[in-house]
Short mmCIF file of C-alpha atoms and ligand atoms in Angstrom, two decimals:
data_model
loop_
_atom_site.label_atom_id
_atom_site.label_comp_id
_atom_site.label_asym_id
_atom_site.label_seq_id
_atom_site.Cartn_x
_atom_site.Cartn_y
_atom_site.Cartn_z
CA UNK A 2 -3.52 2.86 3.00
CA UNK A 3 0.09 1.85 2.65
CA UNK A 4 1.06 3.41 5.97
CA UNK A 5 -1.66 2.03 8.29
CA UNK A 6 -0.88 -0.20 11.29
CA UNK A 7 -1.64 -3.30 9.21
CA UNK A 8 0.30 -2.23 6.09
CA UNK A 9 2.05 -5.18 4.48
CA UNK A 10 0.09 -7.67 6.61
CA UNK A 11 -2.03 -10.45 5.20
CA UNK A 12 -5.35 -10.61 7.04
CA UNK A 13 -7.85 -13.43 6.51
CA UNK A 14 -11.42 -12.84 7.66
CA UNK A 15 -14.18 -15.45 7.67
CA UNK A 16 -17.80 -14.31 7.72
CA UNK A 17 -21.40 -15.38 7.38
CA UNK A 18 -23.10 -18.70 8.03
CA UNK A 19 -22.27 -22.15 6.71
CA UNK A 20 -24.78 -24.51 5.14
CA UNK A 21 -24.69 -28.19 5.91
CA UNK A 22 -26.73 -30.00 3.29
CA UNK A 23 -29.14 -32.79 4.16
CA UNK A 24 -30.06 -33.17 0.49
CA UNK A 25 -29.85 -30.77 -2.53
CA UNK A 26 -32.73 -28.60 -1.27
CA UNK A 27 -32.37 -28.77 2.52
CA UNK A 28 -29.66 -27.66 4.88
CA UNK A 29 -28.78 -26.82 8.48
CA UNK A 30 -27.69 -23.21 8.93
CA UNK A 31 -28.08 -20.14 11.17
CA UNK A 32 -29.21 -16.51 10.76
CA UNK A 33 -25.71 -14.96 10.45
CA UNK A 34 -25.91 -11.98 8.06
CA UNK A 35 -22.14 -11.65 7.57
CA UNK A 36 -22.32 -7.98 8.58
CA UNK A 37 -19.83 -8.13 11.46
CA UNK A 38 -17.28 -10.15 9.48
CA UNK A 39 -17.59 -7.89 6.44
CA UNK A 40 -17.13 -4.87 8.74
CA UNK A 41 -13.97 -6.48 10.19
CA UNK A 42 -12.64 -7.03 6.65
CA UNK A 43 -13.26 -3.38 5.70
CA UNK A 44 -11.71 -2.11 8.93
CA UNK A 45 -8.58 -4.22 8.30
CA UNK A 46 -8.41 -2.90 4.72
CA UNK A 47 -8.68 0.68 6.02
CA UNK A 48 -5.72 -0.03 8.30
CA UNK A 49 -3.62 -1.00 5.27
CA UNK A 50 -3.97 -4.80 5.30
CA UNK A 51 -4.07 -7.10 2.32
CA UNK A 52 -7.42 -8.76 3.09
CA UNK A 53 -8.91 -12.07 1.97
CA UNK A 54 -12.54 -12.54 2.95
CA UNK A 55 -13.83 -16.12 3.00
CA UNK A 56 -17.58 -16.16 3.43
CA UNK A 57 -20.71 -18.28 3.42
CA UNK A 58 -24.00 -17.40 1.67
CA UNK A 59 -24.92 -13.76 2.44
CA UNK A 60 -27.00 -11.09 0.73
CA UNK A 61 -24.94 -8.04 1.71
CA UNK A 62 -22.75 -6.17 -0.77
CA UNK A 63 -19.21 -7.34 -1.53
CA UNK A 64 -16.58 -4.90 -0.27
CA UNK A 65 -14.51 -3.24 -2.95
CA UNK A 66 -10.81 -4.02 -3.23
CA UNK A 67 -11.03 -7.14 -1.11
CA UNK A 68 -10.43 -10.65 -2.47
CA UNK A 69 -13.50 -12.71 -1.66
CA UNK A 70 -13.87 -16.49 -1.66
CA UNK A 71 -17.30 -18.06 -1.36
CA UNK A 72 -17.82 -21.27 0.56
CA UNK A 73 -20.88 -23.20 1.62
CA UNK A 74 -20.05 -25.87 4.21
CA UNK A 75 -17.84 -25.84 7.32
CA UNK A 76 -15.58 -28.38 5.58
CA UNK A 77 -15.13 -26.04 2.56
CA UNK A 78 -14.41 -23.15 4.92
CA UNK A 79 -11.85 -25.28 6.75
CA UNK A 80 -10.07 -26.11 3.46
CA UNK A 81 -9.94 -22.45 2.37
CA UNK A 82 -8.67 -21.32 5.77
CA UNK A 83 -5.97 -24.00 5.63
CA UNK A 84 -4.96 -22.73 2.15
CA UNK A 85 -4.54 -19.24 3.65
CA UNK A 86 -3.13 -20.17 7.04
CA UNK A 87 0.11 -18.29 6.31
CA UNK A 88 -1.80 -15.04 7.13
CA UNK A 89 -0.39 -12.69 9.78
CA UNK A 90 -3.85 -12.25 11.27
CA UNK A 91 -6.90 -14.54 11.07
CA UNK A 92 -10.28 -13.23 12.16
CA UNK A 93 -12.84 -16.04 12.57
CA UNK A 94 -16.12 -14.12 12.46
CA UNK A 95 -17.98 -16.85 10.57
CA UNK A 96 -20.88 -18.55 12.33
CA UNK A 97 -19.64 -22.04 11.61
CA UNK A 98 -22.20 -24.81 12.03
CA UNK A 99 -21.06 -27.14 14.81
CA UNK A 100 -22.77 -30.16 13.29
CA UNK A 101 -23.25 -31.55 9.80
CA UNK A 102 -25.35 -34.52 8.61
CA UNK A 103 -23.42 -37.80 8.64
CA UNK A 104 -24.71 -38.40 5.17
CA UNK A 105 -25.80 -35.95 2.45
CA UNK A 106 -28.41 -37.41 0.09
CA UNK A 107 -27.62 -36.82 -3.58
CA UNK A 108 -31.33 -36.65 -4.47
CA UNK A 109 -34.15 -34.87 -2.70
CA UNK A 110 -35.41 -37.01 0.16
CA UNK A 111 -39.04 -37.92 -0.46
CA UNK A 112 -41.58 -37.23 2.26
CA UNK A 113 -42.93 -40.77 2.25
CA UNK A 114 -39.45 -42.30 2.48
CA UNK A 115 -38.01 -39.81 4.89
CA UNK A 116 -36.48 -41.07 8.07
CA UNK A 117 -37.72 -39.21 11.11
CA UNK A 118 -34.19 -38.52 12.30
CA UNK A 119 -31.03 -37.05 10.82
CA UNK A 120 -27.72 -38.33 12.14
CA UNK A 121 -25.20 -35.60 12.76
CA UNK A 122 -21.46 -35.48 13.23
CA UNK A 123 -19.24 -32.65 14.47
CA UNK A 124 -17.61 -30.28 12.00
CA UNK A 125 -13.91 -29.47 12.35
CA UNK A 126 -13.25 -26.64 14.81
CA UNK A 127 -11.34 -24.31 12.50
CA UNK A 128 -10.23 -21.83 15.15
CA UNK A 129 -8.89 -24.66 17.32
CA UNK A 130 -6.99 -26.03 14.34
CA UNK A 131 -5.47 -22.59 13.76
CA UNK A 132 -4.61 -22.38 17.47
CA UNK A 133 -2.85 -25.74 17.27
CA UNK A 134 -0.88 -24.70 14.16
CA UNK A 135 -0.13 -21.10 15.04
CA UNK A 136 2.68 -19.49 13.05
CA UNK A 137 5.30 -17.25 14.64
CA UNK A 138 3.74 -13.91 15.52
CA UNK A 139 0.37 -14.87 14.05
CA UNK A 140 -2.62 -13.25 15.74
CA UNK A 141 -5.87 -15.26 16.00
CA UNK A 142 -9.11 -13.46 16.71
CA UNK A 143 -12.24 -15.50 17.44
CA UNK A 144 -15.84 -14.58 18.06
CA UNK A 145 -18.19 -15.87 20.71
CA UNK A 146 -21.93 -15.47 20.68
CA UNK A 147 -23.51 -16.61 23.87
CA UNK A 148 -26.94 -16.62 25.46
CA UNK A 149 -25.61 -17.04 29.02
CA UNK A 150 -22.37 -16.67 31.05
CA UNK A 151 -20.89 -14.51 28.28
CA UNK A 152 -17.53 -13.62 29.79
CA UNK A 153 -16.93 -16.98 31.41
CA UNK A 154 -17.60 -18.84 28.17
CA UNK A 155 -15.55 -16.37 26.13
CA UNK A 156 -12.56 -16.71 28.47
CA UNK A 157 -12.85 -20.46 28.26
CA UNK A 158 -12.95 -20.27 24.45
CA UNK A 159 -9.85 -18.06 24.41
CA UNK A 160 -7.85 -20.68 26.31
CA UNK A 161 -9.33 -23.81 24.79
CA UNK A 162 -8.83 -22.64 21.21
CA UNK A 163 -5.46 -20.96 21.84
CA UNK A 164 -6.78 -17.68 20.39
CA UNK A 165 -5.19 -14.30 21.18
CA UNK A 166 -8.44 -12.35 21.32
CA UNK A 167 -12.14 -13.13 21.57
CA UNK A 168 -14.87 -10.73 20.53
CA UNK A 169 -17.81 -11.77 22.68
CA UNK A 170 -21.36 -10.70 22.18
CA UNK A 171 -24.54 -11.59 23.92
CA UNK A 172 -27.57 -12.65 21.91
CA UNK A 173 -29.70 -11.31 24.76
CA UNK A 174 -28.85 -7.67 24.12
CA UNK A 175 -31.42 -5.77 22.12
CA UNK A 176 -30.00 -4.23 19.01
CA UNK A 177 -26.95 -6.43 18.67
CA UNK A 178 -26.10 -9.79 17.22
CA UNK A 179 -27.07 -11.52 14.02
CA UNK A 180 -28.85 -9.21 11.59
CA UNK A 181 -28.51 -5.87 13.35
CA UNK A 182 -26.34 -3.01 12.06
CA UNK A 183 -25.21 -2.40 15.62
CA UNK A 184 -23.28 -4.47 18.09
CA UNK A 185 -22.21 -4.46 21.71
CA UNK A 186 -19.15 -6.56 22.46
CA UNK A 187 -16.53 -7.42 25.05
CA UNK A 188 -13.07 -7.70 23.57
CA UNK A 189 -10.86 -9.89 25.68
CA UNK A 190 -7.40 -11.38 25.75
CA UNK A 191 -5.53 -13.21 28.52
CA UNK A 192 -5.01 -10.00 30.49
CA UNK A 193 -7.19 -7.37 28.90
CA UNK A 194 -10.92 -6.77 28.58
CA UNK A 195 -12.83 -3.79 27.18
CA UNK A 196 -16.39 -3.11 26.12
CA UNK A 197 -17.17 -1.62 22.72
CA UNK A 198 -20.58 -0.56 21.45
CA UNK A 199 -21.85 1.09 18.27
CA UNK A 200 -22.42 0.48 14.58
CA UNK A 201 -20.73 -2.73 13.44
CA UNK A 202 -18.36 -0.66 11.26
CA UNK A 203 -17.32 1.37 14.31
CA UNK A 204 -17.06 -1.68 16.58
CA UNK A 205 -14.84 -3.38 13.97
CA UNK A 206 -12.59 -0.32 13.73
CA UNK A 207 -12.24 -0.04 17.50
CA UNK A 208 -11.56 -3.76 17.94
CA UNK A 209 -8.69 -3.63 15.47
CA UNK A 210 -7.32 -0.31 16.77
CA UNK A 211 -7.27 -1.74 20.28
CA UNK A 212 -5.50 -4.94 19.21
CA UNK A 213 -2.98 -3.26 16.91
CA UNK A 214 -2.56 0.03 18.79
CA UNK A 215 1.17 -0.52 19.29
CA UNK A 216 2.04 -2.04 15.94
O1 C5P B 307 -17.21 -22.88 20.01
P1 C5P B 307 -17.91 -21.70 19.37
O2 C5P B 307 -18.64 -22.07 18.11
O3 C5P B 307 -18.77 -20.91 20.28
O4 C5P B 307 -16.69 -20.75 18.98
C1 C5P B 307 -16.87 -19.61 18.22
C2 C5P B 307 -15.61 -19.29 17.47
O5 C5P B 307 -15.02 -20.47 16.91
C3 C5P B 307 -15.85 -18.37 16.30
O6 C5P B 307 -14.70 -17.59 16.09
C4 C5P B 307 -16.08 -19.36 15.15
O7 C5P B 307 -15.81 -18.77 13.91
C5 C5P B 307 -15.11 -20.44 15.50
N1 C5P B 307 -15.53 -21.79 15.07
C6 C5P B 307 -14.72 -22.50 14.20
N2 C5P B 307 -15.08 -23.76 13.80
C7 C5P B 307 -16.21 -24.34 14.27
C8 C5P B 307 -17.03 -23.62 15.18
C9 C5P B 307 -16.66 -22.36 15.55
O8 C5P B 307 -13.69 -21.98 13.78
N3 C5P B 307 -16.54 -25.56 13.88
#
């Protein structure tokens, strides 16, 4: 749609999990399905945006008419986001691994030789980097999945990462979160907070309509 509220805007969405390889056949990851991020990308497209979707390994269908870039590790995701950091809106829906092995073995680690421990280091916090390098008028939307103190942690994330909005969801709710088609979220900014519940497609639409209602 050339006349939607996001017409002429470049929107970058990240989605899905990352994989942090220990060796060629083993990695650290999480159960992110990519569904919420893909829904955000489609909702932005429906509002007229020019969307780039950067995503980790997922099994769901690629959305039509959206440029997709596949990544595997948090570091690769970071590099692609940096390449596209001129976007008007960045939506960080990816479940980025917080840690990666200090060393990735080039060959499969043998059972008999295997060390009993894997040393980890922190991955770059991509949303924080974006918050530190925010362009004029750029809107940053982060996600927060929590198992406790949802709103408190989400508020803290908003400030710490210099994001404009956080979409917070609780892993404790039935029928929301990782693989579900539904979601139940709190959308919050510095001085605004609303609850949205429904199919991920509908939640995505309402999140973006709320944020861009006056644009
Ligand atoms: O700190 P936490 O992982 O809970 O923050 C979640 C938000 O930060 C999400 O938007 C996620 O995509 C983003 N994130 C990131 N880089 C990381 C970890 C999380 O951009 N290394």
